[in-house]
Amino acid sequence: MTDDSIGAFRDELIDSGLVIDAGVEGLYGRTLAYEEIVSGIIALTTRTGAGDGAMAVHFPPLIPRWLLERTDYLKSFPDLTGSVHTFGGDDKRHARLLALVDGGHDWVEVLEPAEVVLRPAACHPVYPLCTGGPLPTQGRRFEVQGWCFRHEPSADPARMLCFRMHEFVYVGDPDGAGAHSELWLKRGAEMFESMGLDVDVVVANDPFFGRAGKFLAANQLDDALKLEFVSPVSSTETRTAIGSVNRHQDHFGLTFGIESADGEVAHSACFAVGVDRTALALLKRHGLDPGRWPAEVRARLWP
Ligand code: ATP
Ligand code: ZN
C-alpha cells in the first residue's frame, strides 16, 4: 500500500462531501449521508445479535480515571491514551491562562486533570457492572456501542482519533467465553459478507507498548486470543481490521474481581465492529454514492 493511495482515498472521501476535515490529522466530521451508512451498520449489527438476551447499554465517550487504571490500559497502551483536563483556578490563574494563549504558548500547564479520561474501547464500562457476587449460570451478555478515542493520528482515513465501536460482550465461564467467540467468528464473517465486503479472518495482536509489550503481543498471537476481520479499506492492496473477536481469558475477571456462577474467576470475550471503518470499507467496495450501491446491500443496511 502506498501513502499515495491512502491519501487519495482520504481526499475522495472529503471531496465527496461524506466526511469533513475537522482540523487535525485523524479527526473528522460526518455529513448525514455518511451517518445513514453508520445507522445501517449499527442496526444490522443489533439484528445479528438479537435473541441472545444481551442487555443493551450506552455509555458516554468518557470513563472514570479509575476505570482506565483498572483495565491495565496505561500499562499496555499508554501512547493511545487520551486524558481530559479542566480549569479550576482563580482570577490570577485565569489571567495567566489568557496570557499564555495570547502569547501563542502552551497553556495546558494551567489546567488540572479531570476525574474522567477518554474511552478507548466501548466495552470497558460493562465489566464493573458484573461485580458484587457470582454471575448467573448463563453468564451475562451486553450489547454496547459508542464513541471511542485512541491517540493514533494518521494520514490514513481508516485510522481515526475518534470512531465508533459496536460490541457484543460475554462475561461468565471459560466454556461460555469460548462459545461466544466461536459464534461471533461465524456470525461476524457472515454479517460483513452480507454487506458485499470481502473479509478474511486473521490471527492478530494488539499494539502493546514498549519492550514488555513484545512478549504480550507474542503470547496473544501464540494463543490466538485476537482474531480480526480484515478487508480492503483505504487501499485495495492491503487489508485493515473492520472488526475483531477478542478472548480476554480471565483478564477482566481478575482485575475487576468478577466471579462466575461456580465461584471461579470469570472469563470474558467480545465481538467488536469498527463501525466507522466498516462504513469506509463499504464506500471503498461499492463506491462513494450509497444511492448506487447494489440493491441487496442496500436492503441489508436499510430494510
Ligand atoms: P488496529 O489493529 O487496526 O489498530 P485494534 O486491534 O487496535 O485495531 P480493536 O481494539 O480490536 O482494534 O478494536 C475493534 C475495532 O475498532 C477494530 O477492528 C477497528 O475496526 C476499530 N478501530 C480500532 N482502532 C481504530 C481507529 N484508530 N480508527 C478507526 N477504527 C478503529
Ligand atoms: Zn471489547
Short mmCIF file of C-alpha atoms and ligand atoms in Angstrom, two decimals, residues 121 123 127 165 167 169 246 248 270 272, ligand 2:
data_model
loop_
_atom_site.label_atom_id
_atom_site.label_comp_id
_atom_site.label_asym_id
_atom_site.label_seq_id
_atom_site.Cartn_x
_atom_site.Cartn_y
_atom_site.Cartn_z
CA ALA A 121 -12.93 0.71 23.84
CA CYS A 123 -16.82 -2.49 26.33
CA TYR A 127 -17.10 -5.03 33.50
CA MET A 165 -17.36 0.63 18.10
CA GLU A 167 -19.73 -4.73 20.67
CA VAL A 169 -19.69 -8.91 25.23
CA ASN A 246 -11.18 -10.89 21.50
CA HIS A 248 -9.68 -11.87 27.30
CA CYS A 270 -16.15 -9.69 22.96
CA ALA A 272 -16.35 -5.62 18.16
ZN ZN B 2 -14.37 -5.31 23.85
#
